[in-house]
Every structure is written in structure tokens, then in C-alpha cells.
Amino acid sequence: MKKKISTLLLLILICGSFSIYAQQIIPASKFEIQGRLFENTPKFHRVDTLKYRELPAAVKKLYTHATGMFVTFKSNTSKLSLRWKTVDAELGNNSTPIMSRGFDVYVREATGWCFAGVARPDLKNAESKAILVEDMATTEKEFLLYFPLYKELADFDVIIDEKASFVATRQYFNKTVVVYGSSIVHGASASRPGLAYTAQLGRRLNANVINMGVSGNARMESEVADMLSDIGSIDLIIMDCVPNSSPEEVKERTFNFVARLRKSHPKVPILLIESITRQISNYNLKWKARLIEQNKNFRLQYEKLLQAGYKDLYYLPTDHLIGDDSEGTVDGTHPTDVGFERMLKIIGAKVEAIL
């Protein structure tokens, strides 16, 4: 009998705080999903892939990721927990589990959004439970919850104190910026979702920065340009897609991509950003030659667009984007948090000047 009681107590302890405090479960349906281009997009996808069926297959799959999306709400809860499910539990070899499959949360202060905690995913199972932050004062706070960057999110529940208040909120931004790009835009390799440079840029500018990164597949296809052309009112388009495009694709597709965007957005500024200087090219001569050719062709196409009479085009070279000490990436290509901070200083200043 004593052994059975001991076993029961052990199970209770293993279950943790999810089973020993009174809870109020707020399902995903109670929130307004923010941070994506189009209303009425199914599930937690960035794009309705059935509507845009002509997109390349890899691009469609990546646009099912919840990258860049978030919810905001107000509550006086003392503890904030999360229960969620992604389509699988696989992890990339150059990313943290929190960035790929987890969440992070911020609290609004007078000076802006302040980081409060993370939800660490289960490393083996697609379903996870985690406490983001606990032992808070029971004053009302507004929370900002960023979604996982590298997974399709199936569902989530926010868990708060049983008698805590809850009000879903929506953010109203000064500007809307759309960023189309590679895995670097997608978020690799930030340590958590809120540190992707698009998320940081949004908080810095109080702007609705839409992350349209497609890891390894930002190749300026006409179908992608046509999809982006369906966007409503926006204030800036950023093209940070050179890293994924071969030198030949940069030469052949840049002009057409911008021209297609211009048909529906004739006066919206477009910022073209060169590929970051990949640090793997320090000694790899093949990568070095590729990088030089990519960026050279991109600049030539930018100049060709200007000569053709296209207005409101801006250009940002690779210079100093991730610093000059070769310490800004996790693998020679994808920025660490340090690399993203350096990028943000340069890109943020440029975007502020344009807007």
C-alpha cells in the first residue's frame, strides 16, 4: 500500500504544475491571429496554398509554417502556460528547438515590448506543454506570443489562472512591411521566434512586419511575385532573396519580379538587399565566387530597373550586414542572435529612412 501511494505521489510530481493548480484554458479560436498577409488563410498557414496552387511545391510547404505570426491578449494571470501541437517533432541541425517548434512571449511596458519567457517543446513528441512565465504580479498585462518559426502549427491552448481575466487584443500599427527572402528571413538561426530580424524590426518600428521567408527557396519565381501582388495596402516591400538564387537566376528573374510587383503596387517603395557575406566563403573559393557573382548581378539588375524608369527603388549592399569579425553566424551562413542584431542596425536604419 505504501508503495502504491509513493508511486502515485511520484506521478503527480512528474505531471508538474499543469495538474496541481486551477486552470483556465483559452483555445486558439479565442485569439485573433496576426502577422500574416491575407485574411481567412486556413489553419495557421501564411498563404492559402489551394488558392495559390501554382506556387512551387517546396514554397507551398514552407508557407504552411507559422513563421512571423503572433497573438496578443490582456490578462492578470500570475502564471502563463501553453499546450500545443506541431505537425511533427523533427528539428533542424542549425536551429534551437525553441525557435523551430517553440514560442516566446513579451509583455508590453511603457518603453515597448519586454521579453518574459519561452515555451520549450517536447523533443520527441509533436505535442508539448510548457510554462512560459510564473509567479507574476496579478496586475493586468498585455502579452505578445510569437509562434514557432520552422513548423506547421496544428493547434494551441493558452493556460492561465482559473479566475484570471482574459481579453484578446489586436495591434494597430503605423506601417506594414512585407519581407520576402531566404532562410535568414525565415528566422534561421535565431535562438527563439522573437529574435528573428523581422520580429525585431516590427517591435523597433511599431510596424506590422510580415515574414514571407521560404528557407532555401527564395528564387524570385513569377508565381511568387503574382501572389505578393495580391497584397492590399502596404508601405514597403523588402526583397532579401539573393542567398537562395543562383547568379543566373538573379540575372534572369530580378527585373521581372520587380516589374510584376509594380503592376499592383506602383508607388510602394521596394528595398533590394544583397546577400549577406557568407562566412563560409572566407576560405571556400567556390562559395566566394558565387557570392560575388550573385551580388554583382543583383546590383546590375537594380541599375537596369532605374534606367528603365522604375521609381522608389532602394538598395542595400552586403557591407557590414553581419559584422566584419566572422563571428555573426552559427554555420557560416545563418546569423546567430549577434548576427541578427547587426543586421537589424543597418536594415532598421535604412527602413526608417525610407518610411
CSV table of C-alpha atoms in Angstrom, one decimal:
chain,number,residue,atom,x,y,z
A,1,MET,CA,0.0,0.0,0.0
A,2,LYS,CA,2.8,2.4,0.9
A,3,LYS,CA,4.5,1.6,-2.3
A,4,LYS,CA,1.3,2.4,-4.3
A,5,ILE,CA,0.9,5.8,-2.5
A,6,SER,CA,4.6,6.6,-3.2
A,7,THR,CA,4.1,5.8,-6.9
A,8,LEU,CA,1.0,8.0,-7.1
A,9,LEU,CA,2.8,10.9,-5.5
A,10,LEU,CA,5.7,10.5,-7.9
A,11,LEU,CA,3.3,10.6,-10.9
A,12,ILE,CA,1.8,13.8,-9.6
A,13,LEU,CA,5.2,15.4,-9.3
A,14,ILE,CA,6.1,14.3,-12.8
A,15,CYS,CA,2.9,15.8,-14.2
A,16,GLY,CA,4.1,19.1,-12.7
A,17,SER,CA,2.2,22.2,-12.2
A,18,PHE,CA,-0.2,21.6,-15.0
A,19,SER,CA,-2.2,19.3,-12.7
A,20,ILE,CA,-1.9,21.0,-9.3
A,21,TYR,CA,-3.2,24.4,-9.9
A,22,ALA,CA,-6.6,25.6,-11.0
A,23,GLN,CA,-6.6,26.4,-14.7
A,24,GLN,CA,-8.5,28.3,-17.3
A,25,ILE,CA,-7.9,27.0,-20.8
A,26,ILE,CA,-8.1,29.5,-23.7
A,27,PRO,CA,-8.3,27.8,-27.1
A,28,ALA,CA,-6.7,29.2,-30.2
A,29,SER,CA,-10.2,30.1,-31.6
A,30,LYS,CA,-10.4,32.9,-29.0
A,31,PHE,CA,-7.5,34.8,-30.4
A,32,GLU,CA,-7.1,36.9,-33.5
A,33,ILE,CA,-4.1,35.6,-35.5
A,34,GLN,CA,-1.9,38.5,-36.6
A,35,GLY,CA,1.3,38.8,-38.6
A,36,ARG,CA,0.2,37.3,-42.0
A,37,LEU,CA,-0.7,38.8,-45.3
A,38,PHE,CA,-4.2,37.6,-46.1
A,39,GLU,CA,-7.4,37.3,-44.0
A,40,ASN,CA,-9.2,33.9,-44.0
A,41,THR,CA,-6.0,31.9,-44.6
A,42,PRO,CA,-6.7,28.3,-43.4
A,43,LYS,CA,-5.3,27.0,-40.1
A,44,PHE,CA,-2.1,28.8,-39.1
A,45,HIS,CA,-0.7,29.0,-42.6
A,46,ARG,CA,0.8,32.1,-44.1
A,47,VAL,CA,-0.7,31.6,-47.5
A,48,ASP,CA,-3.7,29.7,-48.8
A,49,THR,CA,-1.8,27.1,-50.9
A,50,LEU,CA,-5.0,25.9,-52.5
A,51,LYS,CA,-5.7,29.3,-53.9
A,52,TYR,CA,-2.1,29.8,-55.0
A,53,ARG,CA,-1.7,26.3,-56.4
A,54,GLU,CA,0.8,27.4,-59.0
A,55,LEU,CA,3.5,28.2,-56.4
A,56,PRO,CA,6.4,25.7,-56.4
A,57,ALA,CA,5.7,22.7,-54.2
A,58,ALA,CA,8.6,23.5,-51.7
A,59,VAL,CA,7.4,27.1,-51.4
A,60,LYS,CA,3.8,26.0,-50.7
A,61,LYS,CA,5.0,23.6,-47.9
A,62,LEU,CA,7.1,26.4,-46.3
A,63,TYR,CA,4.2,28.8,-46.4
A,64,THR,CA,2.3,26.4,-44.1
A,65,HIS,CA,4.8,27.3,-41.4
A,66,ALA,CA,3.5,29.7,-38.7
A,67,THR,CA,6.6,31.9,-39.2
A,68,GLY,CA,6.1,35.5,-38.0
A,69,MET,CA,2.6,35.1,-36.7
A,70,PHE,CA,1.5,36.0,-33.2
A,71,VAL,CA,-1.4,36.7,-30.9
A,72,THR,CA,-1.8,39.4,-28.2
A,73,PHE,CA,-4.0,39.5,-25.2
A,74,LYS,CA,-4.5,41.0,-21.8
A,75,SER,CA,-4.7,39.1,-18.5
A,76,ASN,CA,-3.9,39.5,-14.8
A,77,THR,CA,-2.8,35.8,-14.5
A,78,SER,CA,0.1,35.0,-12.2
A,79,LYS,CA,1.1,32.1,-14.5
A,80,LEU,CA,1.1,31.7,-18.2
A,81,SER,CA,1.4,28.2,-19.8
A,82,LEU,CA,0.9,26.7,-23.2
A,83,ARG,CA,-0.2,23.4,-24.7
A,84,TRP,CA,0.4,23.0,-28.4
A,85,LYS,CA,0.9,20.6,-31.3
A,86,THR,CA,3.1,20.8,-34.4
A,87,VAL,CA,2.8,18.5,-37.4
A,88,ASP,CA,5.9,16.6,-36.3
A,89,ALA,CA,8.8,16.8,-33.8
A,90,GLU,CA,11.7,17.0,-36.2
A,91,LEU,CA,14.4,19.6,-35.7
A,92,GLY,CA,16.9,21.3,-38.0
A,93,ASN,CA,20.6,20.8,-37.3
A,94,ASN,CA,21.3,24.5,-37.2
A,95,SER,CA,18.4,25.7,-35.1
A,96,THR,CA,17.2,25.6,-31.5
A,97,PRO,CA,14.1,23.7,-30.6
A,98,ILE,CA,12.6,26.9,-29.1
A,99,MET,CA,13.0,28.7,-32.4
A,100,SER,CA,11.8,25.9,-34.6
A,101,ARG,CA,8.9,24.4,-32.6
A,102,GLY,CA,8.5,26.6,-29.5
A,103,PHE,CA,7.1,30.0,-28.6
A,104,ASP,CA,8.3,33.1,-26.8
A,105,VAL,CA,6.3,35.8,-25.0
A,106,TYR,CA,6.7,39.5,-24.4
A,107,VAL,CA,4.9,41.9,-22.1
A,108,ARG,CA,4.1,45.5,-23.1
A,109,GLU,CA,5.8,48.2,-21.0
A,110,ALA,CA,5.9,51.9,-21.4
A,111,THR,CA,9.2,51.6,-23.2
A,112,GLY,CA,8.0,48.8,-25.6
A,113,TRP,CA,7.7,45.0,-25.6
A,114,CYS,CA,9.9,43.3,-22.9
A,115,PHE,CA,10.9,39.6,-23.2
A,116,ALA,CA,9.2,37.5,-20.5
A,117,GLY,CA,9.7,33.8,-21.2
A,118,VAL,CA,9.7,30.8,-23.6
A,119,ALA,CA,7.8,27.6,-24.2
A,120,ARG,CA,10.2,24.8,-24.7
A,121,PRO,CA,8.9,22.0,-26.9
A,122,ASP,CA,9.0,18.3,-26.2
A,123,LEU,CA,12.0,16.9,-28.1
A,124,LYS,CA,10.4,13.6,-29.0
A,125,ASN,CA,6.7,14.3,-29.4
A,126,ALA,CA,4.7,16.6,-31.6
A,127,GLU,CA,2.5,17.6,-28.6
A,128,SER,CA,4.1,19.8,-26.0
A,129,LYS,CA,3.3,21.5,-22.7
A,130,ALA,CA,5.3,24.3,-21.1
A,131,ILE,CA,5.2,27.1,-18.6
A,132,LEU,CA,6.3,30.4,-20.2
A,133,VAL,CA,6.4,32.5,-17.1
A,134,GLU,CA,5.1,32.2,-13.5
A,135,ASP,CA,5.0,34.0,-10.1
A,136,MET,CA,3.9,37.2,-11.8
A,137,ALA,CA,2.1,40.1,-10.0
A,138,THR,CA,-1.6,39.8,-10.6
A,139,THR,CA,-1.8,43.2,-12.3
A,140,GLU,CA,-3.3,43.3,-15.8
A,141,LYS,CA,-0.6,43.0,-18.5
A,142,GLU,CA,-0.7,42.8,-22.3
A,143,PHE,CA,1.1,39.7,-23.7
A,144,LEU,CA,2.6,39.2,-27.2
A,145,LEU,CA,3.0,35.5,-28.1
A,146,TYR,CA,5.2,34.6,-31.1
A,147,PHE,CA,4.5,31.3,-33.0
A,148,PRO,CA,7.2,28.8,-34.0
A,149,LEU,CA,9.3,29.8,-37.0
A,150,TYR,CA,10.0,26.4,-38.7
A,151,LYS,CA,7.0,24.3,-38.2
A,152,GLU,CA,3.4,24.0,-39.3
A,153,LEU,CA,1.4,24.6,-36.1
A,154,ALA,CA,-1.6,22.3,-35.7
A,155,ASP,CA,-3.2,23.8,-32.6
A,156,PHE,CA,-2.6,25.6,-29.3
A,157,ASP,CA,-4.2,26.4,-26.0
A,158,VAL,CA,-3.1,29.2,-23.6
A,159,ILE,CA,-3.5,28.3,-20.0
A,160,ILE,CA,-4.0,30.9,-17.3
A,161,ASP,CA,-5.2,31.1,-13.7
A,162,GLU,CA,-8.7,29.8,-13.2
A,163,LYS,CA,-10.1,33.2,-12.1
A,164,ALA,CA,-7.8,35.4,-14.2
A,165,SER,CA,-9.2,38.0,-16.6
A,166,PHE,CA,-8.7,37.4,-20.4
A,167,VAL,CA,-9.2,39.8,-23.3
A,168,ALA,CA,-7.9,39.0,-26.8
A,169,THR,CA,-6.4,42.2,-28.4
A,170,ARG,CA,-5.3,43.3,-31.8
A,171,GLN,CA,-2.4,45.5,-32.5
A,172,TYR,CA,-2.7,48.7,-34.7
A,173,PHE,CA,0.5,49.5,-36.5
A,174,ASN,CA,1.9,52.7,-38.1
A,175,LYS,CA,3.1,50.8,-41.2
A,176,THR,CA,3.0,47.4,-42.9
A,177,VAL,CA,6.2,46.0,-44.3
A,178,VAL,CA,6.5,42.7,-46.3
A,179,VAL,CA,9.8,40.9,-46.3
A,180,TYR,CA,10.3,38.2,-48.9
A,181,GLY,CA,13.5,36.2,-48.6
A,182,SER,CA,15.6,33.1,-47.7
A,183,SER,CA,16.1,31.1,-44.6
A,184,ILE,CA,17.7,34.2,-43.0
A,185,VAL,CA,14.3,36.0,-43.3
A,186,HIS,CA,12.5,32.8,-42.3
A,187,GLY,CA,14.4,33.0,-39.0
A,188,ALA,CA,17.5,30.7,-39.1
A,189,SER,CA,19.3,30.7,-36.8
A,190,ALA,CA,17.7,32.9,-34.2
A,191,SER,CA,17.6,31.3,-30.7
A,192,ARG,CA,13.8,32.0,-30.4
A,193,PRO,CA,11.0,33.4,-32.6
A,194,GLY,CA,11.0,36.9,-31.2
A,195,LEU,CA,14.7,37.4,-32.2
A,196,ALA,CA,14.2,36.8,-36.0
A,197,TYR,CA,15.2,40.1,-37.6
A,198,THR,CA,11.7,40.6,-39.0
A,199,ALA,CA,10.2,40.3,-35.5
A,200,GLN,CA,12.8,42.7,-34.0
A,201,LEU,CA,12.2,45.1,-36.9
A,202,GLY,CA,8.4,45.1,-36.1
A,203,ARG,CA,9.0,45.9,-32.5
A,204,ARG,CA,11.5,48.6,-33.3
A,205,LEU,CA,9.2,50.4,-35.8
A,206,ASN,CA,5.8,49.5,-34.3
A,207,ALA,CA,5.2,48.1,-37.7
A,208,ASN,CA,3.3,45.1,-39.0
A,209,VAL,CA,6.3,43.3,-40.5
A,210,ILE,CA,5.1,40.2,-42.4
A,211,ASN,CA,7.6,37.4,-42.7
A,212,MET,CA,7.5,35.8,-46.1
A,213,GLY,CA,10.8,33.9,-45.8
A,214,VAL,CA,11.0,30.5,-47.5
A,215,SER,CA,14.0,28.7,-46.3
A,216,GLY,CA,16.3,27.6,-49.2
A,217,ASN,CA,13.6,28.5,-51.8
A,218,ALA,CA,13.5,32.3,-52.3
A,219,ARG,CA,14.2,32.2,-56.1
A,220,MET,CA,12.0,35.0,-57.3
A,221,GLU,CA,9.6,32.9,-59.3
A,222,SER,CA,6.9,34.7,-61.2
A,223,GLU,CA,4.2,32.8,-59.3
A,224,VAL,CA,5.5,34.2,-56.0
A,225,ALA,CA,5.5,37.7,-57.4
A,226,ASP,CA,1.9,37.3,-58.5
A,227,MET,CA,0.9,36.0,-55.1
A,228,LEU,CA,2.7,39.0,-53.4
A,229,SER,CA,0.9,41.3,-55.9
A,230,ASP,CA,-2.4,40.4,-54.3
A,231,ILE,CA,-1.4,42.1,-51.0
A,232,GLY,CA,-3.6,45.0,-50.0
A,233,SER,CA,-2.4,48.3,-48.6
A,234,ILE,CA,1.3,48.1,-47.7
A,235,ASP,CA,4.1,50.7,-47.1
A,236,LEU,CA,7.3,48.8,-48.1
A,237,ILE,CA,8.4,45.6,-49.8
A,238,ILE,CA,11.8,44.1,-48.9
A,239,MET,CA,13.5,41.7,-51.2
A,240,ASP,CA,16.1,39.8,-49.2
A,241,CYS,CA,16.2,36.8,-51.5
A,242,VAL,CA,19.6,36.8,-53.2
A,243,PRO,CA,21.2,34.0,-51.0
A,244,ASN,CA,18.9,31.3,-52.5
A,245,SER,CA,19.0,32.5,-56.1
A,246,SER,CA,21.9,31.3,-58.3
A,247,PRO,CA,23.8,34.1,-60.1
A,248,GLU,CA,21.9,33.1,-63.3
A,249,GLU,CA,18.5,33.3,-61.6
A,250,VAL,CA,19.4,36.7,-60.1
A,251,LYS,CA,20.3,38.0,-63.6
A,252,GLU,CA,17.2,36.4,-65.3
A,253,ARG,CA,14.5,37.0,-62.7
A,254,THR,CA,15.1,40.2,-60.6
A,255,PHE,CA,13.8,42.6,-63.3
A,256,ASN,CA,10.7,40.6,-64.0
A,257,PHE,CA,9.9,40.1,-60.3
A,258,VAL,CA,10.0,43.8,-59.5
A,259,ALA,CA,8.1,44.6,-62.7
A,260,ARG,CA,5.3,42.2,-61.6
A,261,LEU,CA,5.1,43.8,-58.2
A,262,ARG,CA,5.0,47.3,-59.7
A,263,LYS,CA,1.8,46.4,-61.6
A,264,SER,CA,-0.2,46.2,-58.4
A,265,HIS,CA,1.9,48.4,-56.2
A,266,PRO,CA,3.1,51.3,-58.5
A,267,LYS,CA,4.3,53.6,-55.7
A,268,VAL,CA,5.2,51.3,-52.9
A,269,PRO,CA,8.9,51.5,-52.1
A,270,ILE,CA,10.9,48.4,-52.7
A,271,LEU,CA,14.2,47.7,-50.9
A,272,LEU,CA,16.6,45.3,-52.5
A,273,ILE,CA,19.1,43.8,-50.1
A,274,GLU,CA,22.2,41.9,-51.3
A,275,SER,CA,23.2,38.6,-49.9
A,276,ILE,CA,25.0,38.7,-46.6
A,277,THR,CA,28.7,37.9,-46.9
A,278,ARG,CA,28.6,34.2,-46.2
A,279,GLN,CA,31.4,33.5,-43.8
A,280,ILE,CA,31.9,30.0,-45.3
A,281,SER,CA,33.3,31.9,-48.2
A,282,ASN,CA,36.3,33.1,-46.2
A,283,TYR,CA,38.2,30.1,-47.5
A,284,ASN,CA,35.8,28.3,-49.8
A,285,LEU,CA,36.7,29.7,-53.2
A,286,LYS,CA,33.6,28.3,-54.9
A,287,TRP,CA,31.2,30.0,-52.4
A,288,LYS,CA,33.2,33.2,-52.6
A,289,ALA,CA,32.9,33.4,-56.4
A,290,ARG,CA,29.2,32.6,-56.2
A,291,LEU,CA,28.5,35.3,-53.7
A,292,ILE,CA,30.4,37.9,-55.7
A,293,GLU,CA,28.5,37.0,-58.8
A,294,GLN,CA,25.1,36.9,-57.1
A,295,ASN,CA,25.5,40.4,-55.6
A,296,LYS,CA,27.1,41.8,-58.8
A,297,ASN,CA,24.2,40.6,-60.9
A,298,PHE,CA,21.7,42.0,-58.3
A,299,ARG,CA,23.2,45.4,-58.4
A,300,LEU,CA,23.2,45.4,-62.2
A,301,GLN,CA,19.5,44.5,-62.3
A,302,TYR,CA,18.8,47.3,-59.8
A,303,GLU,CA,20.6,49.7,-62.1
A,304,LYS,CA,18.7,48.3,-65.1
A,305,LEU,CA,15.4,48.9,-63.3
A,306,LEU,CA,16.4,52.5,-62.6
A,307,GLN,CA,17.4,53.1,-66.2
A,308,ALA,CA,14.0,51.7,-67.3
A,309,GLY,CA,12.3,54.4,-65.3
A,310,TYR,CA,11.2,52.4,-62.2
A,311,LYS,CA,10.9,54.7,-59.2
A,312,ASP,CA,11.0,54.3,-55.4
A,313,LEU,CA,13.6,51.6,-55.5
A,314,TYR,CA,16.3,51.4,-52.8
A,315,TYR,CA,19.4,49.3,-52.5
A,316,LEU,CA,21.4,47.9,-49.5
A,317,PRO,CA,24.8,46.3,-50.2
A,318,THR,CA,26.2,43.5,-48.2
A,319,ASP,CA,28.8,45.7,-46.4
A,320,HIS,CA,29.0,45.1,-42.7
A,321,LEU,CA,25.5,43.4,-42.6
A,322,ILE,CA,26.6,40.8,-40.1
A,323,GLY,CA,29.8,42.5,-39.0
A,324,ASP,CA,33.4,42.1,-40.1
A,325,ASP,CA,34.8,39.6,-37.5
A,326,SER,CA,33.4,36.3,-38.9
A,327,GLU,CA,31.5,35.8,-35.6
A,328,GLY,CA,28.0,36.6,-36.7
A,329,THR,CA,26.7,33.2,-37.9
A,330,VAL,CA,26.1,29.7,-36.5
A,331,ASP,CA,27.4,27.8,-39.5
A,332,GLY,CA,29.0,30.4,-41.8
A,333,THR,CA,25.6,31.3,-43.4
A,334,HIS,CA,22.8,31.7,-40.9
A,335,PRO,CA,23.0,34.5,-38.4
A,336,THR,CA,23.2,34.0,-34.6
A,337,ASP,CA,21.4,36.5,-32.4
A,338,VAL,CA,24.5,38.6,-32.6
A,339,GLY,CA,24.4,38.5,-36.4
A,340,PHE,CA,20.7,39.4,-36.5
A,341,GLU,CA,21.3,42.3,-34.1
A,342,ARG,CA,24.0,43.6,-36.5
A,343,MET,CA,21.7,43.2,-39.5
A,344,LEU,CA,18.9,45.0,-37.7
A,345,LYS,CA,21.0,48.1,-37.0
A,346,ILE,CA,21.7,48.5,-40.7
A,347,ILE,CA,18.4,47.3,-42.2
A,348,GLY,CA,16.4,49.1,-39.5
A,349,ALA,CA,18.1,52.4,-40.1
A,350,LYS,CA,17.5,52.0,-43.9
A,351,VAL,CA,13.8,51.2,-43.4
A,352,GLU,CA,13.3,54.1,-41.1
A,353,ALA,CA,14.9,56.4,-43.7
A,354,ILE,CA,12.6,55.1,-46.4
A,355,LEU,CA,9.4,55.3,-44.4
